[in-house]
C-alpha cells in the first residue's frame, strides 16, 4: 500500500518496472522483479477480499483514505545466498550482487511453508507463554494413560500437520504427537487450531 499521490503509485500507473527484496533469517535475499501496477477497485474492497482469504493488512489508525494498493507482476526471481565468514556469521550482500535465477514456473507453483519458517519462534512462544495449555494437550494425547500428574511438557517440534511434545510423568519421559485436523497454511492459523484442540480436550474430560 502506498500514497495515491506518491512516487510509487505514479510508477505503478505507468507500468514501470520495479523490484521487491524479501530478506531471510540467515542473510539470504529473494529479489522479485517486474512491472508495478495498481490493483483495480477501492482500497476498502481490496482489503475486504484479502480478509476473505485470511490475509489482513494493517494501516495506521485503520485509515485507508488516500492510499492505493499496488502489485508487482513478477517476471524475474533471483535468490541471493550469503557467503559465510570465519566466525560463522552470514555476510551481508551488497545491493549490486546477483546470484541464482529461479525458474518462474517453479516459483509460481511453489507452496511456501510459513509454519516451518517460523517454527522456532512459535515453539518458544508456546513453551514460554502457553505452558498450561501444552500440559492440557499432552494429558489428553494419550487417553489411556491419563493417570497421575504430568511433571512437565515441552514442545519439541512443529510443522503444518501437528505438534511434537515431550511429556514427563511418573513413568518417565515420552514423545507424543498431536495431529491437527487440517494442515496449517500460516502462523495465525495455529492459534485457531490450538483453540479447537483445547476445547476438544476439555469436552473429553467433562
XYZ file of N, CA and C in Angstrom:
618
model
N 0.840 -1.172 0.000
C 0.000 0.000 0.000
C 0.885 1.234 0.000
N 0.437 2.255 -0.732
C 1.235 3.471 -0.851
C 0.299 4.654 -1.050
N 0.839 5.832 -0.823
C 0.059 7.051 -1.027
C -0.379 7.147 -2.484
N -1.652 7.440 -2.683
C -2.194 7.523 -4.043
C -1.531 8.624 -4.852
N -0.981 9.617 -4.188
C -0.332 10.738 -4.868
C 1.190 10.634 -4.849
N 1.715 9.515 -4.356
C 3.156 9.396 -4.185
C 3.881 8.847 -5.396
N 5.187 8.713 -5.224
C 6.064 8.277 -6.320
C 5.778 6.833 -6.738
N 5.502 5.954 -5.769
C 5.260 4.546 -6.101
C 3.969 4.378 -6.906
N 2.916 5.061 -6.485
C 1.651 4.970 -7.225
C 1.807 5.529 -8.630
N 2.592 6.588 -8.757
C 2.844 7.160 -10.087
C 3.583 6.159 -10.966
N 4.568 5.463 -10.405
C 5.298 4.449 -11.165
C 4.380 3.297 -11.558
N 3.440 2.941 -10.668
C 2.507 1.848 -10.966
C 1.551 2.231 -12.091
N 1.105 3.485 -12.115
C 0.187 3.919 -13.177
C 0.849 3.860 -14.545
N 2.160 4.038 -14.584
C 2.860 3.988 -15.871
C 3.427 2.599 -16.176
N 3.181 1.633 -15.268
C 3.660 0.272 -15.501
C 5.171 0.147 -15.434
N 5.817 1.002 -14.695
C 7.281 0.992 -14.616
C 7.779 -0.265 -13.909
N 8.898 -0.803 -14.380
C 9.490 -1.973 -13.738
C 10.071 -1.585 -12.380
N 9.930 -2.519 -11.432
C 10.449 -2.278 -10.100
C 10.857 -3.618 -9.498
N 11.221 -3.613 -8.226
C 11.595 -4.860 -7.581
C 11.263 -4.787 -6.094
N 11.129 -5.962 -5.512
C 10.902 -6.097 -4.076
C 11.947 -7.062 -3.543
N 12.616 -6.670 -2.462
C 13.592 -7.543 -1.818
C 12.974 -8.122 -0.545
N 13.024 -9.449 -0.427
C 12.490 -10.144 0.743
C 13.662 -10.730 1.513
N 14.000 -10.190 2.691
C 15.145 -10.700 3.447
C 14.804 -11.996 4.166
N 15.788 -12.875 4.310
C 15.625 -14.121 5.043
C 16.284 -14.057 6.403
N 16.089 -15.109 7.194
C 16.613 -15.138 8.562
C 18.131 -15.305 8.586
N 18.713 -15.928 7.568
C 20.141 -16.255 7.594
C 20.947 -15.375 6.645
N 20.426 -14.219 6.288
C 21.161 -13.313 5.430
C 20.849 -13.446 3.953
N 20.015 -14.413 3.572
C 19.653 -14.564 2.168
C 18.628 -13.506 1.769
N 18.528 -13.257 0.453
C 17.572 -12.278 -0.063
C 16.905 -12.849 -1.305
N 15.590 -12.694 -1.372
C 14.827 -13.055 -2.567
C 14.426 -11.761 -3.247
N 14.790 -11.619 -4.527
C 14.510 -10.397 -5.268
C 13.469 -10.704 -6.343
N 12.325 -10.039 -6.259
C 11.238 -10.193 -7.230
C 11.200 -8.939 -8.098
N 11.220 -9.142 -9.417
C 11.279 -8.015 -10.355
C 10.150 -8.112 -11.366
N 9.610 -6.957 -11.785
C 8.576 -6.933 -12.799
C 7.863 -5.601 -12.831
N 6.875 -5.462 -13.721
C 6.119 -4.208 -13.806
C 5.279 -3.977 -12.553
N 5.268 -2.756 -12.087
C 4.450 -2.358 -10.948
C 3.112 -1.862 -11.478
N 2.007 -2.253 -10.833
C 0.690 -1.834 -11.314
C -0.230 -1.535 -10.145
N -1.295 -0.807 -10.440
C -2.324 -0.512 -9.444
C -3.357 -1.636 -9.453
N -3.754 -2.113 -8.287
C -4.805 -3.129 -8.200
C -6.151 -2.427 -8.370
N -7.000 -2.899 -9.299
C -8.284 -2.227 -9.525
C -9.225 -2.374 -8.339
N -10.074 -1.373 -8.163
C -11.030 -1.377 -7.060
C -10.598 -0.405 -5.977
N -11.520 -0.104 -5.079
C -11.185 0.781 -3.972
C -10.309 0.034 -2.969
N -9.593 0.796 -2.162
C -8.745 0.182 -1.148
C -9.568 -0.678 -0.197
N -10.749 -0.210 0.193
C -11.611 -0.968 1.098
C -12.038 -2.289 0.476
N -12.372 -2.283 -0.828
C -12.763 -3.526 -1.500
C -11.615 -4.530 -1.541
N -10.431 -4.028 -1.823
C -9.270 -4.918 -1.914
C -8.939 -5.522 -0.557
N -8.963 -4.708 0.502
C -8.683 -5.215 1.838
C -9.738 -6.223 2.277
N -10.983 -6.016 1.849
C -12.048 -6.955 2.173
C -11.802 -8.305 1.494
N -11.353 -8.261 0.221
C -11.047 -9.515 -0.485
C -9.890 -10.242 0.181
N -8.875 -9.496 0.612
C -7.746 -10.107 1.298
C -8.186 -10.737 2.619
N -9.097 -10.062 3.328
C -9.585 -10.595 4.599
C -10.331 -11.905 4.387
N -11.070 -12.002 3.271
C -11.776 -13.252 2.960
C -10.800 -14.402 2.725
N -9.575 -14.081 2.300
C -8.547 -15.103 2.064
C -7.707 -15.366 3.310
N -8.080 -14.719 4.413
C -7.334 -14.919 5.643
C -6.116 -14.032 5.780
N -6.007 -13.007 4.926
C -4.875 -12.077 4.987
C -5.384 -10.718 5.451
N -4.651 -10.103 6.319
C -5.025 -8.774 6.780
C -3.863 -7.815 6.571
N -4.186 -6.574 6.269
C -3.198 -5.513 6.102
C -3.532 -4.422 7.094
N -2.581 -4.101 7.951
C -2.811 -3.081 8.973
C -2.447 -1.705 8.420
N -3.267 -0.726 8.745
C -2.969 0.658 8.380
C -2.965 1.494 9.648
N -2.270 2.595 9.611
C -2.179 3.454 10.787
C -3.550 3.981 11.147
N -4.003 3.649 12.356
C -5.318 4.069 12.860
C -6.454 3.546 11.998
N -6.188 2.529 11.149
C -7.229 1.968 10.306
C -7.678 2.866 9.171
N -6.928 3.927 8.901
C -7.317 4.898 7.871
C -6.770 4.455 6.521
N -7.642 4.350 5.513
C -7.228 3.963 4.165
C -7.409 5.077 3.151
N -7.938 6.230 3.597
C -8.138 7.346 2.680
C -6.806 7.779 2.074
N -6.801 7.984 0.765
C -5.605 8.465 0.093
C -4.554 7.393 -0.165
N -4.920 6.125 0.054
C -3.970 5.034 -0.184
C -4.393 4.214 -1.387
N -3.417 3.696 -2.111
C -3.664 2.778 -3.227
C -2.964 1.456 -2.940
N -3.520 0.382 -3.477
C -2.903 -0.940 -3.343
C -2.137 -1.245 -4.617
N -0.868 -1.569 -4.483
C -0.009 -1.841 -5.625
C 0.311 -3.326 -5.691
N 0.611 -3.803 -6.880
C 1.011 -5.195 -7.075
C 2.186 -5.241 -8.036
N 3.023 -6.221 -7.850
C 4.171 -6.435 -8.723
C 3.901 -7.669 -9.575
N 3.858 -7.512 -10.892
C 3.682 -8.660 -11.793
C 5.057 -9.298 -12.011
N 5.323 -10.337 -11.244
C 6.668 -10.905 -11.193
C 7.026 -11.600 -12.501
N 8.158 -11.186 -13.096
C 8.649 -11.868 -14.293
C 10.108 -12.301 -14.157
N 10.694 -12.043 -12.990
C 12.075 -12.466 -12.759
C 12.265 -12.654 -11.254
N 12.854 -13.798 -10.880
C 13.074 -14.120 -9.477
C 14.528 -14.505 -9.289
N 15.201 -13.839 -8.357
C 16.612 -14.112 -8.089
C 16.793 -14.370 -6.603
N 17.522 -15.422 -6.289
C 17.834 -15.758 -4.903
C 19.307 -15.485 -4.648
N 19.582 -14.647 -3.654
C 20.951 -14.335 -3.257
C 21.261 -15.039 -1.953
N 22.245 -15.921 -1.981
C 22.659 -16.652 -0.787
C 23.953 -16.056 -0.264
N 24.012 -15.736 1.022
C 25.216 -15.113 1.570
C 26.354 -16.115 1.721
N 27.573 -15.633 1.600
C 28.719 -16.449 1.958
C 28.889 -16.382 3.466
N 29.717 -17.268 4.019
C 29.898 -17.321 5.465
C 31.321 -16.909 5.797
N 31.478 -15.975 6.713
C 32.805 -15.532 7.111
C 33.325 -16.435 8.223
N 34.541 -16.181 8.694
C 35.243 -17.115 9.553
C 34.519 -17.427 10.865
N 33.825 -16.470 11.448
C 33.181 -16.729 12.737
C 31.811 -17.381 12.594
N 31.443 -17.766 11.355
C 30.199 -18.476 11.133
C 28.994 -17.601 10.877
N 29.143 -16.281 10.972
C 28.013 -15.389 10.732
C 27.858 -15.113 9.232
N 26.619 -14.993 8.743
C 26.432 -14.678 7.324
C 26.888 -13.265 7.010
N 27.465 -13.083 5.855
C 27.898 -11.759 5.435
C 26.798 -11.126 4.595
N 26.556 -9.849 4.796
C 25.523 -9.158 4.036
C 25.957 -9.000 2.588
N 24.999 -9.176 1.678
C 25.281 -8.991 0.255
C 25.223 -7.520 -0.091
N 26.146 -7.015 -0.910
C 25.978 -5.657 -1.437
C 24.787 -5.634 -2.380
N 24.164 -4.473 -2.529
C 22.915 -4.385 -3.298
C 23.095 -4.770 -4.759
N 24.306 -4.689 -5.296
C 24.519 -4.990 -6.716
C 24.759 -6.473 -6.971
N 24.841 -7.281 -5.912
C 25.174 -8.695 -6.093
C 23.971 -9.473 -6.609
N 24.189 -10.330 -7.589
C 23.137 -11.183 -8.139
C 23.616 -12.622 -8.068
N 22.729 -13.529 -7.679
C 23.137 -14.922 -7.562
C 22.286 -15.790 -8.465
N 21.531 -16.694 -7.933
C 20.867 -17.735 -8.722
C 19.470 -17.310 -9.166
N 19.206 -17.410 -10.469
C 17.890 -17.075 -11.006
C 16.964 -18.293 -10.857
N 15.733 -18.055 -10.393
C 14.765 -19.118 -10.151
C 13.800 -19.211 -11.326
N 13.550 -20.433 -11.788
C 12.598 -20.662 -12.870
C 11.213 -20.154 -12.459
N 10.587 -19.370 -13.336
C 9.307 -18.746 -12.995
C 8.209 -19.767 -12.717
N 8.182 -20.854 -13.502
C 7.156 -21.881 -13.287
C 7.330 -22.533 -11.923
N 8.566 -22.819 -11.557
C 8.829 -23.411 -10.241
C 8.413 -22.462 -9.126
N 8.695 -21.179 -9.335
C 8.321 -20.191 -8.325
C 6.802 -20.072 -8.216
N 6.121 -20.054 -9.359
C 4.668 -19.869 -9.362
C 3.941 -21.021 -8.681
N 4.464 -22.254 -8.830
C 3.784 -23.418 -8.260
C 4.351 -23.836 -6.907
N 5.303 -23.069 -6.386
C 5.860 -23.405 -5.071
C 4.807 -23.178 -3.992
N 4.835 -24.017 -2.970
C 3.926 -23.884 -1.847
C 4.732 -23.483 -0.615
N 4.700 -22.211 -0.240
C 5.501 -21.769 0.912
C 5.026 -22.419 2.200
N 5.965 -22.870 2.999
C 5.649 -23.462 4.293
C 6.020 -22.446 5.372
N 5.080 -21.542 5.659
C 5.347 -20.495 6.636
C 5.468 -21.051 8.046
N 4.827 -22.192 8.298
C 4.923 -22.798 9.621
C 6.353 -23.255 9.877
N 6.964 -23.891 8.891
C 8.352 -24.316 9.033
C 9.272 -23.117 9.198
N 9.008 -22.055 8.451
C 9.866 -20.879 8.503
C 9.848 -20.227 9.882
N 8.673 -20.211 10.526
C 8.539 -19.540 11.814
C 8.482 -20.511 12.987
N 8.762 -21.794 12.748
C 8.642 -22.807 13.797
C 9.441 -22.477 15.054
N 10.714 -22.064 14.964
C 11.463 -21.786 16.204
C 10.795 -20.734 17.086
N 10.321 -19.632 16.471
C 9.667 -18.588 17.246
C 8.343 -19.071 17.830
N 7.579 -19.844 17.041
C 6.291 -20.345 17.523
C 6.475 -21.338 18.653
N 7.478 -22.208 18.547
C 7.741 -23.194 19.606
C 8.119 -22.488 20.899
N 8.986 -21.492 20.806
C 9.383 -20.753 22.005
C 8.179 -20.059 22.632
N 7.320 -19.497 21.802
C 6.127 -18.816 22.305
C 5.210 -19.798 23.040
N 5.025 -20.987 22.485
C 4.161 -21.984 23.126
C 4.750 -22.444 24.457
N 6.053 -22.687 24.490
C 6.687 -23.172 25.716
C 6.709 -22.121 26.814
N 6.902 -20.858 26.430
C 7.016 -19.796 27.435
C 5.651 -19.238 27.834
N 4.807 -18.999 26.864
C 3.548 -18.319 27.145
C 2.325 -19.202 27.289
N 2.423 -20.483 26.905
C 1.236 -21.349 26.925
C 1.559 -22.719 27.530
N 2.362 -22.719 28.600
C 2.775 -23.976 29.219
C 1.576 -24.775 29.736
N 0.607 -24.104 30.360
C -0.557 -24.804 30.908
C -1.388 -25.456 29.804
N -1.550 -24.736 28.696
C -2.318 -25.308 27.581
C -1.591 -26.498 26.967
N -0.258 -26.426 26.866
C 0.501 -27.548 26.326
C 0.396 -28.767 27.254
N 0.358 -28.509 28.559
C 0.179 -29.598 29.524
C -1.189 -30.263 29.329
N -2.208 -29.438 29.064
C -3.550 -29.979 28.829
C -3.580 -30.844 27.573
N -2.914 -30.372 26.512
C -2.866 -31.171 25.286
C -2.131 -32.483 25.507
N -1.008 -32.411 26.227
C -0.218 -33.621 26.471
C -0.985 -34.621 27.319
N -1.806 -34.138 28.250
C -2.569 -35.031 29.126
C -3.581 -35.843 28.325
N -4.132 -35.237 27.286
C -5.179 -35.919 26.510
C -4.647 -36.506 25.202
N -3.352 -36.400 24.969
C -2.789 -37.001 23.761
C -2.755 -38.512 23.862
N -2.722 -39.032 25.118
C -2.746 -40.473 25.368
C -3.911 -40.756 26.306
N -5.144 -40.867 25.764
C -6.327 -41.007 26.624
C -6.240 -42.173 27.599
N -5.557 -43.241 27.215
C -5.493 -44.428 28.078
C -4.453 -44.277 29.169
N -3.693 -43.192 29.171
C -2.597 -43.042 30.121
C -2.699 -41.721 30.869
N -3.892 -41.394 31.298
C -4.090 -40.093 31.929
C -3.931 -40.140 33.443
N -3.638 -41.299 34.024
C -3.478 -41.385 35.464
C -2.171 -40.715 35.891
N -2.209 -40.061 37.059
C -1.001 -39.437 37.569
C -0.807 -38.038 37.011
N 0.038 -37.292 37.704
C 0.306 -35.924 37.300
C 1.416 -35.864 36.266
N 1.340 -34.854 35.427
C 2.397 -34.604 34.450
C 3.356 -33.596 35.062
N 4.614 -33.988 35.167
C 5.606 -33.121 35.794
C 6.023 -31.984 34.880
N 6.029 -32.215 33.598
C 6.444 -31.172 32.671
C 6.133 -31.533 31.235
N 6.007 -30.512 30.417
C 5.739 -30.689 28.987
C 6.601 -29.699 28.227
N 7.163 -30.137 27.123
C 7.982 -29.267 26.287
C 7.631 -29.515 24.825
N 7.295 -28.447 24.102
C 7.083 -28.573 22.659
C 8.452 -28.718 22.000
N 8.649 -29.805 21.266
C 9.949 -30.052 20.637
C 9.913 -29.898 19.125
N 8.729 -29.945 18.545
C 8.639 -29.836 17.095
C 7.289 -29.305 16.661
N 7.273 -28.637 15.522
C 6.040 -28.079 14.965
C 6.153 -28.061 13.456
N 5.145 -28.597 12.783
C 5.049 -28.476 11.337
C 3.595 -28.223 10.986
N 3.290 -28.157 9.722
C 1.926 -27.807 9.332
C 0.904 -28.881 9.688
N 1.381 -30.099 10.013
C 0.473 -31.212 10.287
C 0.255 -31.486 11.774
N 1.105 -30.937 12.658
C 0.894 -31.199 14.079
C 2.046 -30.755 14.951
N 1.898 -31.069 16.252
C 2.880 -30.718 17.277
C 3.555 -31.977 17.806
N 4.844 -31.887 18.136
C 5.557 -32.922 18.869
C 5.807 -32.404 20.279
N 5.376 -33.171 21.279
C 5.533 -32.781 22.674
C 6.315 -33.847 23.430
N 7.187 -33.411 24.336
C 7.801 -34.311 25.301
C 7.017 -34.182 26.592
N 6.478 -35.309 27.061
C 5.686 -35.332 28.287
C 6.446 -36.111 29.353
N 6.624 -35.506 30.524
C 7.331 -36.153 31.632
C 6.344 -36.409 32.763
N 6.218 -37.691 33.175
C 5.354 -38.042 34.299
C 6.060 -39.085 35.156
N 5.340 -39.717 36.043
C 5.959 -40.666 36.969
C 6.558 -41.864 36.260
N 6.088 -42.164 35.051
C 6.614 -43.303 34.293
C 7.847 -42.942 33.486
N 8.192 -41.667 33.441
C 9.351 -41.237 32.662
C 8.969 -40.212 31.614
N 9.775 -40.132 30.581
C 9.540 -39.161 29.507
C 9.188 -39.891 28.218
N 8.239 -39.352 27.504
C 7.891 -39.907 26.204
C 7.463 -38.790 25.265
N 7.662 -39.037 23.997
C 7.259 -38.065 22.994
C 5.894 -38.439 22.456
N 5.005 -37.451 22.371
C 3.663 -37.673 21.849
C 3.434 -36.733 20.680
N 2.590 -37.167 19.791
C 2.261 -36.388 18.605
C 0.826 -35.922 18.700
N 0.614 -34.618 18.502
C -0.723 -34.038 18.476
C -0.987 -33.602 17.040
N -1.889 -34.290 16.374
C -2.163 -34.018 14.955
C -3.230 -32.937 14.814
N -3.056 -32.075 13.821
C -4.057 -31.064 13.506
C -5.142 -31.658 12.624
N -6.321 -31.075 12.696
C -7.430 -31.554 11.874
C -7.152 -31.330 10.387
N -6.509 -30.201 10.071
C -6.129 -29.903 8.698
C -4.812 -29.156 8.706
N -4.018 -29.290 7.657
C -2.701 -28.637 7.632
C -2.816 -27.126 7.792
N -1.896 -26.563 8.536
C -1.864 -25.119 8.711
C -1.276 -24.461 7.471
N -1.744 -23.274 7.155
C -1.232 -22.558 5.989
C -0.456 -21.306 6.361
N -0.628 -20.829 7.592
C 0.071 -19.633 8.038
C 0.125 -19.648 9.556
N 1.054 -18.891 10.157
C 1.187 -18.911 11.618
C -0.094 -18.582 12.372
N -0.911 -17.656 11.853
C -2.118 -17.276 12.572
C -3.119 -18.425 12.679
N -3.070 -19.372 11.747
C -3.990 -20.499 11.814
C -3.633 -21.464 12.939
N -2.410 -21.346 13.485
C -2.023 -22.196 14.610
C -2.897 -21.909 15.824
N -3.156 -20.639 16.104
C -3.981 -20.286 17.253
C -5.377 -20.869 17.150
N -5.977 -20.788 15.970
C -7.329 -21.338 15.794
C -7.342 -22.845 16.005
N -6.323 -23.536 15.487
C -6.270 -24.986 15.620
C -6.030 -25.403 17.064
N -5.179 -24.656 17.782
C -4.923 -24.985 19.185
C -6.174 -24.770 20.030
N -6.925 -23.706 19.745
C -8.172 -23.482 20.487
C -9.148 -24.634 20.266
N -9.210 -25.137 19.033
C -10.093 -26.268 18.745
C -9.662 -27.502 19.521
N -8.347 -27.782 19.539
C -7.836 -28.951 20.257
C -8.074 -28.823 21.761
N -7.867 -27.620 22.290
C -8.083 -27.413 23.720
C -9.554 -27.563 24.094
N -10.442 -27.037 23.258
C -11.881 -27.210 23.509
C -12.250 -28.686 23.452
N -11.666 -29.398 22.504
C -11.936 -30.832 22.350
C -11.466 -31.599 23.583
N -10.260 -31.281 24.069
C -9.747 -31.977 25.246
C -10.547 -31.641 26.494
N -11.035 -30.398 26.598
C -11.859 -30.006 27.751
C -13.182 -30.747 27.736
N -13.796 -30.906 26.563
C -15.058 -31.628 26.466
C -14.875 -33.109 26.793
N -13.716 -33.650 26.425
C -13.437 -35.065 26.691
C -13.327 -35.327 28.184
N -12.777 -34.347 28.927
C -12.561 -34.542 30.349
C -13.806 -34.331 31.176
N -14.857 -33.762 30.577
C -16.092 -33.499 31.331
C -16.923 -34.771 31.480
